[in-house]
């Protein structure tokens, strides 16, 4: 009996233990689930903490970037203020120079009127040049004195002289210059005066001027010079104002054609150019330079063309790299143009005054030793400055059209700029002009 009770008690205890085991298993399963949830939350917290660190780093980097941008903005504002101040200063100087140029133009006009009065008094060819057929001591002036005639030749040009008889004066001066240069023509003139045979041997004034300073060998680089060229428009049905307007329009069209011709020549010349320049392209460039060097004023013209090529190329490439470098070259070139114009006007006035002194001295039958050399030198300088100013103005227009051509890609415009830079540096690398020529052709 006791044994059965004991067995029953043990069975109950066993059942209770089984229930406890089941309960513990359930608790253990719940604990495992809670542990997994806790681990998941821990992982989430770690992820959030890592993301928070990344956000902090990104925030720090953004703060540093903002600080740098603020500093750059301050520097840009300062540069902009400096540039604005420089532009204002340049504008003030430009206005000052413009007033000066206007004054000089008025003075030049006065000098031209005086020169016209002198020419009016000296219409006769012998009288104009103090050449008397019965004077055995009359001798031809030095060849250099011919440049003073060239200046008079330019001032009598119908494009610049508004007198109705300017065309006839233009022709007379050119014929006088040719007679003075040629001993045979001068002897024939002294013996027989102006005869049909003598006139037949004289060259047309326009062609003659072009031969002296036309720069035919450099036509592909500078085109046909307008100095010494008459733009002829003759229509009796139009009044003078209308004819002048048509002359100006025709001159503008001819200049535009000249620029387009130069652009076509330049593009053909650089067809094979790539930066850096190939050995073949370099060889072709040097060969062309060697062909040009024997020509008159070759080194001076190459220097003028090369300088302007380099300036325009650096201005364009400076704009591509940043605004300030390009504007710096633009301001320097603007200042150069003003000084160049001042030099051309001043040298023309000096030459006029020197020629006037020479003529008055000769009319008074006084000794002109030394005076003729001074007058011819100043006339040479004046003619050259006028030619250089025209060449540079034409080349500026050509370069601007080349580098601002919207019909081509940006890379093509850059290629053109590098071609200008290479050619300009190559032209200026040749032997420099002589000291005398440099003194005459440089801008003071």
Coordinates of C-alpha atoms in Angstrom, one line a residue:
X1 CA 0.0 0.0 0.0
X2 CA 2.7 2.4 0.9
X3 CA 4.6 1.4 -2.2
X4 CA 1.7 2.3 -4.4
X5 CA 1.4 5.6 -2.7
X6 CA 5.1 6.2 -3.2
X7 CA 4.9 5.3 -6.9
X8 CA 1.9 7.6 -7.3
X9 CA 3.7 10.4 -5.6
X10 CA 6.8 9.9 -7.8
X11 CA 4.6 9.9 -10.9
X12 CA 3.0 13.1 -9.8
X13 CA 6.5 14.6 -9.1
X14 CA 7.6 13.4 -12.5
X15 CA 4.6 15.0 -14.2
X16 CA 5.2 18.2 -12.3
X17 CA 8.9 18.1 -13.4
X18 CA 7.8 17.5 -17.0
X19 CA 5.4 20.5 -16.7
X20 CA 8.3 22.5 -15.3
X21 CA 10.6 21.3 -18.1
X22 CA 7.9 22.3 -20.6
X23 CA 7.5 25.6 -18.9
X24 CA 11.3 26.2 -18.8
X25 CA 11.5 25.2 -22.5
X26 CA 8.8 27.8 -23.3
X27 CA 10.6 30.4 -21.2
X28 CA 13.9 29.5 -22.9
X29 CA 12.3 29.9 -26.3
X30 CA 10.9 33.2 -25.2
X31 CA 14.3 34.2 -23.9
X32 CA 15.9 33.2 -27.2
X33 CA 13.4 35.3 -29.1
X34 CA 14.0 38.2 -26.8
X35 CA 17.7 37.7 -27.2
X36 CA 17.4 37.8 -31.0
X37 CA 15.3 40.9 -30.8
X38 CA 17.8 42.5 -28.5
X39 CA 20.6 41.6 -30.8
X40 CA 18.6 43.0 -33.7
X41 CA 18.1 46.2 -31.8
X42 CA 21.8 46.3 -31.0
X43 CA 22.7 45.9 -34.7
X44 CA 20.2 48.7 -35.5
X45 CA 21.8 50.9 -32.8
X46 CA 25.2 50.2 -34.2
X47 CA 24.0 51.0 -37.7
X48 CA 22.4 54.2 -36.5
X49 CA 25.6 55.1 -34.7
X50 CA 27.7 54.5 -37.8
X51 CA 25.3 56.5 -39.9
X52 CA 25.4 59.2 -37.3
X53 CA 29.2 59.3 -37.5
X54 CA 29.1 59.5 -41.3
X55 CA 26.6 62.3 -41.0
X56 CA 28.9 64.1 -38.6
X57 CA 31.8 63.7 -41.0
X58 CA 29.7 64.9 -43.9
X59 CA 28.5 67.8 -41.9
X60 CA 32.1 68.7 -40.9
X61 CA 33.2 68.4 -44.5
X62 CA 30.3 70.6 -45.6
X63 CA 31.2 73.2 -43.0
X64 CA 34.8 73.3 -44.2
X65 CA 33.6 73.6 -47.8
X66 CA 31.3 76.4 -46.9
X67 CA 34.2 78.2 -45.1
X68 CA 36.4 77.8 -48.2
X69 CA 33.6 79.0 -50.5
X70 CA 33.1 82.0 -48.2
X71 CA 36.8 82.8 -48.4
X72 CA 36.8 82.4 -52.2
X73 CA 33.7 84.6 -52.4
X74 CA 35.5 87.3 -50.4
X75 CA 38.5 87.0 -52.6
X76 CA 36.3 87.2 -55.7
X77 CA 34.5 90.2 -54.4
X78 CA 37.9 91.9 -53.7
X79 CA 39.1 91.0 -57.2
X80 CA 35.9 92.2 -58.7
X81 CA 36.2 95.5 -56.8
X82 CA 39.8 95.9 -57.9
X83 CA 38.9 95.1 -61.5
X84 CA 36.0 97.5 -61.4
X85 CA 38.3 100.2 -60.1
X86 CA 40.8 99.4 -62.8
X87 CA 38.1 99.6 -65.5
X88 CA 36.9 103.0 -64.1
X89 CA 40.5 104.2 -64.1
X90 CA 41.0 103.0 -67.6
X91 CA 37.7 104.6 -68.7
X92 CA 38.9 107.9 -67.2
X93 CA 42.2 107.6 -69.0
X94 CA 40.5 106.7 -72.2
X95 CA 38.3 109.7 -72.0
X96 CA 41.4 111.8 -71.4
X97 CA 43.1 110.3 -74.3
X98 CA 40.0 110.8 -76.5
X99 CA 40.0 114.4 -75.7
X100 CA 43.7 114.6 -76.4
X101 CA 43.2 112.8 -79.7
X102 CA 40.3 115.2 -80.6
X103 CA 42.6 118.1 -79.9
X104 CA 45.3 116.5 -82.0
X105 CA 42.9 115.9 -84.8
X106 CA 41.9 119.5 -84.8
X107 CA 45.6 120.5 -84.8
X108 CA 46.2 118.1 -87.7
X109 CA 43.4 119.5 -89.6
X110 CA 44.8 123.0 -89.1
X111 CA 48.2 121.7 -90.3
X112 CA 46.5 120.2 -93.4
X113 CA 44.9 123.5 -94.2
X114 CA 48.3 125.2 -94.0
X115 CA 49.8 122.5 -96.2
X116 CA 47.0 123.0 -98.7
X117 CA 47.7 126.7 -98.8
X118 CA 51.4 125.9 -99.4
X119 CA 50.5 123.5 -102.2
X120 CA 48.2 126.1 -103.7
X121 CA 51.1 128.5 -103.9
X122 CA 53.3 125.9 -105.5
X123 CA 51.2 124.3 -108.2
X124 CA 54.0 124.5 -110.8
X125 CA 56.3 121.5 -110.6
X126 CA 59.6 123.3 -110.9
X127 CA 58.5 126.0 -108.5
X128 CA 57.1 123.5 -106.0
X129 CA 60.5 121.7 -105.7
X130 CA 62.8 124.8 -106.2
X131 CA 64.0 123.4 -109.5
X132 CA 64.9 126.1 -112.0
X133 CA 66.0 125.0 -115.5
X134 CA 68.4 127.9 -115.8
X135 CA 70.0 127.4 -112.5
X136 CA 73.2 125.3 -113.0
X137 CA 73.5 124.7 -109.2
X138 CA 70.2 123.0 -108.8
X139 CA 70.8 119.4 -107.7
X140 CA 68.6 116.6 -106.7
X141 CA 67.9 116.4 -103.0
X142 CA 69.1 113.2 -101.2
X143 CA 66.9 110.2 -101.7
X144 CA 65.8 110.3 -98.1
X145 CA 64.1 113.7 -98.8
X146 CA 61.7 111.8 -101.0
X147 CA 59.9 110.6 -97.9
X148 CA 58.8 114.2 -97.2
X149 CA 57.2 114.1 -100.6
X150 CA 55.6 110.8 -99.7
X151 CA 54.0 112.5 -96.7
X152 CA 52.7 115.3 -98.8
X153 CA 51.6 112.6 -101.3
X154 CA 49.5 111.0 -98.5
X155 CA 48.0 114.3 -97.3
X156 CA 47.0 115.2 -100.8
X157 CA 45.3 111.8 -101.2
X158 CA 41.6 112.3 -102.3
X159 CA 40.4 110.1 -99.4
X160 CA 41.9 112.5 -96.9
X161 CA 41.9 115.8 -98.7
X162 CA 38.4 117.2 -99.4
X163 CA 39.4 119.8 -101.9
X164 CA 37.8 119.4 -105.3
X165 CA 41.3 119.4 -107.0
X166 CA 42.7 116.8 -104.6
X167 CA 42.8 114.1 -107.4
X168 CA 44.9 116.4 -109.6
X169 CA 47.2 117.3 -106.7
X170 CA 47.6 113.6 -105.9
X171 CA 48.7 112.9 -109.5
X172 CA 51.0 115.9 -109.6
X173 CA 52.9 115.1 -106.4
X174 CA 53.4 111.4 -107.5
X175 CA 54.8 112.6 -110.8
X176 CA 57.1 115.1 -109.1
X177 CA 58.4 112.4 -106.8
X178 CA 59.2 110.1 -109.8
X179 CA 60.9 112.9 -111.7
X180 CA 63.1 113.8 -108.7
X181 CA 64.1 110.2 -108.2
X182 CA 65.1 109.5 -111.9
X183 CA 68.0 111.5 -113.3
X184 CA 66.9 110.8 -116.9
X185 CA 63.4 112.0 -116.3
X186 CA 64.7 115.1 -114.5
X187 CA 67.0 116.0 -117.4
X188 CA 64.2 115.6 -119.9
X189 CA 62.0 117.8 -117.7
X190 CA 64.8 120.4 -117.4
X191 CA 65.3 120.5 -121.2
X192 CA 61.8 120.2 -122.6
X193 CA 59.4 120.7 -119.6
X194 CA 56.3 118.6 -119.3
X195 CA 55.7 116.8 -122.6
X196 CA 53.4 113.9 -123.7
X197 CA 56.4 111.6 -124.0
X198 CA 57.4 112.4 -120.4
X199 CA 53.9 111.8 -119.1
X200 CA 53.8 108.4 -120.9
X201 CA 56.9 107.3 -118.9
X202 CA 55.3 108.2 -115.5
X203 CA 53.5 105.5 -113.4
X204 CA 50.0 106.1 -112.1
X205 CA 50.2 107.6 -108.6
X206 CA 48.2 104.8 -107.0
X207 CA 50.4 102.1 -108.5
X208 CA 53.6 104.0 -107.6
X209 CA 52.6 104.4 -104.0
X210 CA 51.7 100.7 -103.8
X211 CA 55.2 99.8 -105.1
X212 CA 56.9 102.0 -102.5
X213 CA 54.9 100.8 -99.5
X214 CA 52.4 98.3 -100.8
X215 CA 53.9 95.3 -99.0
X216 CA 53.0 93.0 -101.9
X217 CA 55.1 90.2 -100.6
X218 CA 53.2 90.3 -97.3
X219 CA 49.7 90.4 -98.9
X220 CA 48.8 87.1 -97.4
X221 CA 49.6 88.4 -93.9
X222 CA 48.5 92.1 -94.1
X223 CA 46.4 92.4 -97.3
X224 CA 46.4 95.4 -99.6
X225 CA 47.2 98.6 -97.8
X226 CA 44.5 101.4 -98.0
X227 CA 47.1 104.2 -97.5
X228 CA 47.8 105.5 -101.0
X229 CA 44.7 103.9 -102.5
X230 CA 41.9 105.9 -103.9
X231 CA 38.3 104.7 -103.5
X232 CA 36.8 106.0 -106.7
X233 CA 33.1 106.8 -107.0
X234 CA 32.1 109.3 -109.6
X235 CA 28.5 110.1 -110.3
X236 CA 27.4 113.6 -111.4
X237 CA 23.8 112.9 -110.5
X238 CA 24.7 112.7 -106.8
X239 CA 25.6 115.6 -104.6
X240 CA 28.8 115.7 -102.6
X241 CA 27.4 114.4 -99.4
X242 CA 25.8 111.4 -101.2
X243 CA 29.1 110.7 -103.0
X244 CA 31.0 110.9 -99.7
X245 CA 28.5 108.4 -98.2
X246 CA 29.0 106.0 -101.1
X247 CA 32.8 106.3 -100.9
X248 CA 32.7 105.5 -97.2
X249 CA 30.4 102.5 -97.9
X250 CA 32.7 101.2 -100.6
X251 CA 35.7 101.7 -98.4
X252 CA 34.0 99.7 -95.6
X253 CA 33.1 96.9 -98.1
X254 CA 36.7 96.8 -99.4
X255 CA 38.0 96.6 -95.9
X256 CA 35.6 93.8 -95.0
X257 CA 36.7 91.9 -98.2
X258 CA 40.3 92.4 -97.1
X259 CA 39.7 91.0 -93.7
X260 CA 37.8 88.0 -95.1
X261 CA 40.7 87.4 -97.6
X262 CA 43.2 87.4 -94.7
X263 CA 41.0 85.0 -92.7
X264 CA 40.9 82.6 -95.7
X265 CA 44.7 82.8 -96.1
X266 CA 45.3 82.2 -92.4
X267 CA 43.0 79.2 -92.2
X268 CA 44.6 77.7 -95.3
X269 CA 48.1 78.3 -93.7
X270 CA 47.1 76.4 -90.5
X271 CA 45.2 73.5 -92.1
X272 CA 47.8 71.0 -90.8
X273 CA 48.5 72.8 -87.5
X274 CA 48.0 70.9 -84.2
X275 CA 49.2 71.9 -80.8
X276 CA 52.2 71.4 -80.4
X277 CA 53.3 72.3 -83.9
X278 CA 54.6 69.4 -85.9
X279 CA 58.1 69.4 -87.4
X280 CA 56.7 69.7 -90.9
X281 CA 54.6 72.7 -90.0
X282 CA 57.6 74.4 -88.3
X283 CA 59.8 73.8 -91.4
X284 CA 57.2 75.3 -93.7
X285 CA 56.8 78.3 -91.4
X286 CA 60.6 79.0 -91.3
X287 CA 60.9 78.6 -95.1
X288 CA 58.2 81.2 -95.6
X289 CA 59.9 83.6 -93.2
X290 CA 63.2 83.1 -95.0
X291 CA 61.5 84.0 -98.3
X292 CA 60.1 87.2 -96.8
X293 CA 63.3 88.5 -95.1
X294 CA 64.8 90.0 -98.3
X295 CA 61.8 92.2 -98.8
X296 CA 61.8 95.9 -97.6
X297 CA 60.8 96.4 -94.0
X298 CA 60.4 92.6 -93.7
X299 CA 61.7 92.4 -90.1
X300 CA 59.6 95.3 -88.9
X301 CA 56.4 93.9 -90.5
X302 CA 57.1 90.4 -89.1
X303 CA 57.5 92.0 -85.7
X304 CA 54.2 93.9 -86.0
X305 CA 52.3 90.9 -87.2
X306 CA 53.9 88.6 -84.6
X307 CA 53.3 90.9 -81.7
X308 CA 49.6 91.3 -82.5
X309 CA 49.1 87.5 -83.1
X310 CA 50.6 86.8 -79.6
X311 CA 48.5 89.5 -77.9
X312 CA 45.2 88.3 -79.4
X313 CA 46.0 84.6 -78.7
X314 CA 47.0 85.3 -75.1
X315 CA 43.9 87.5 -74.6
X316 CA 41.7 84.6 -75.9
X317 CA 43.5 81.9 -74.0
X318 CA 43.5 84.0 -70.8
X319 CA 39.7 84.4 -71.1
X320 CA 39.4 80.6 -71.3
X321 CA 41.5 80.1 -68.1
X322 CA 39.9 82.9 -66.1
X323 CA 38.5 86.4 -66.6
X324 CA 41.3 88.4 -65.1
X325 CA 44.2 87.2 -67.3
X326 CA 42.2 88.0 -70.5
X327 CA 41.1 91.4 -69.3
X328 CA 44.7 92.2 -68.3
X329 CA 45.8 91.7 -71.9
X330 CA 42.7 93.5 -73.2
X331 CA 43.5 96.6 -71.1
X332 CA 47.2 96.5 -72.2
X333 CA 46.2 96.3 -75.8
X334 CA 43.7 99.2 -75.4
X335 CA 46.4 101.3 -73.9
X336 CA 48.7 100.4 -76.8
X337 CA 46.1 101.4 -79.3
X338 CA 45.8 104.9 -77.8
X339 CA 49.5 105.3 -77.6
X340 CA 49.9 104.1 -81.2
X341 CA 47.2 106.6 -82.4
X342 CA 48.9 109.4 -80.5
X343 CA 52.3 108.5 -82.1
X344 CA 50.8 108.4 -85.6
X345 CA 49.1 111.8 -85.2
X346 CA 52.1 113.4 -83.5
X347 CA 54.6 112.2 -86.1
X348 CA 52.4 113.4 -88.9
X349 CA 52.2 116.9 -87.3
X350 CA 56.0 116.9 -86.8
X351 CA 56.5 115.9 -90.4
X352 CA 54.2 118.7 -91.6
X353 CA 55.9 121.3 -89.6
X354 CA 59.4 120.1 -90.7
X355 CA 58.3 120.1 -94.4
X356 CA 56.8 123.6 -94.0
X357 CA 60.1 124.9 -92.5
X358 CA 62.0 123.2 -95.4
X359 CA 59.8 124.8 -98.0
X360 CA 60.0 128.2 -96.5
X361 CA 63.8 127.9 -96.2
X362 CA 64.1 126.9 -99.9
X363 CA 61.8 129.7 -101.0
X364 CA 64.0 132.1 -99.2
X365 CA 67.0 130.7 -101.0
X366 CA 68.8 129.8 -97.8
X367 CA 71.0 126.9 -97.0
X368 CA 68.9 123.8 -96.3
X369 CA 71.8 121.6 -95.2
X370 CA 70.6 119.4 -92.3
X371 CA 67.0 120.7 -92.6
X372 CA 66.2 118.4 -95.5
X373 CA 67.5 115.4 -93.6
X374 CA 65.4 116.2 -90.5
X375 CA 62.3 116.7 -92.7
X376 CA 62.8 113.5 -94.6
X377 CA 63.4 111.5 -91.4
X378 CA 60.3 112.8 -89.8
X379 CA 58.3 112.2 -93.0
X380 CA 59.6 108.6 -93.0
X381 CA 58.5 108.1 -89.4
X382 CA 55.1 109.6 -90.1
X383 CA 54.5 107.4 -93.2
X384 CA 55.6 104.3 -91.3
X385 CA 53.4 105.0 -88.3
X386 CA 50.3 105.5 -90.5
X387 CA 51.1 102.2 -92.3
X388 CA 51.6 100.3 -89.0
X389 CA 48.4 101.7 -87.4
X390 CA 46.4 100.5 -90.5
X391 CA 48.1 97.1 -90.5
X392 CA 47.4 96.5 -86.7
X393 CA 43.8 97.7 -87.0
X394 CA 43.2 95.2 -89.8
X395 CA 44.9 92.3 -88.0
X396 CA 42.9 93.0 -84.9
X397 CA 39.6 92.7 -86.8
X398 CA 40.9 89.5 -88.4
X399 CA 41.9 87.9 -85.1
X400 CA 38.6 88.8 -83.4
X401 CA 36.6 87.2 -86.2
X402 CA 38.8 84.1 -86.1
X403 CA 38.5 83.7 -82.3
X404 CA 34.9 84.7 -81.9
X405 CA 33.5 82.6 -84.8
X406 CA 30.4 80.9 -83.4
X407 CA 30.1 78.7 -86.4
X408 CA 32.9 76.5 -85.3
X409 CA 33.5 74.4 -82.1
X410 CA 35.3 75.7 -79.0
X411 CA 38.2 73.3 -79.6
X412 CA 38.6 74.7 -83.2
X413 CA 38.8 78.3 -81.8
X414 CA 41.4 77.1 -79.3
X415 CA 43.4 75.5 -82.1
X416 CA 43.3 78.8 -84.0
X417 CA 44.5 80.7 -80.9
X418 CA 47.4 78.3 -80.4
X419 CA 48.3 78.7 -84.1
X420 CA 48.3 82.5 -83.7
X421 CA 50.5 82.1 -80.6
X422 CA 53.0 79.8 -82.4
X423 CA 53.2 81.9 -85.6
X424 CA 53.5 85.2 -83.6
X425 CA 56.4 83.9 -81.4
X426 CA 58.1 82.5 -84.5
X427 CA 57.8 85.8 -86.4
X428 CA 59.3 87.7 -83.5
X429 CA 62.1 85.1 -83.1
X430 CA 63.8 86.3 -86.3
X431 CA 66.7 88.8 -86.2
X432 CA 65.3 92.0 -84.8
X433 CA 65.2 95.2 -86.9
X434 CA 68.3 97.4 -86.8
X435 CA 68.7 100.0 -84.1
X436 CA 67.8 102.8 -86.5
X437 CA 64.7 101.0 -87.8
X438 CA 63.7 100.1 -84.3
X439 CA 64.0 103.8 -83.2
X440 CA 61.8 104.8 -86.1
X441 CA 59.1 102.1 -85.8
X442 CA 58.8 101.8 -82.0
X443 CA 56.1 103.5 -80.1
X444 CA 57.5 106.1 -77.7

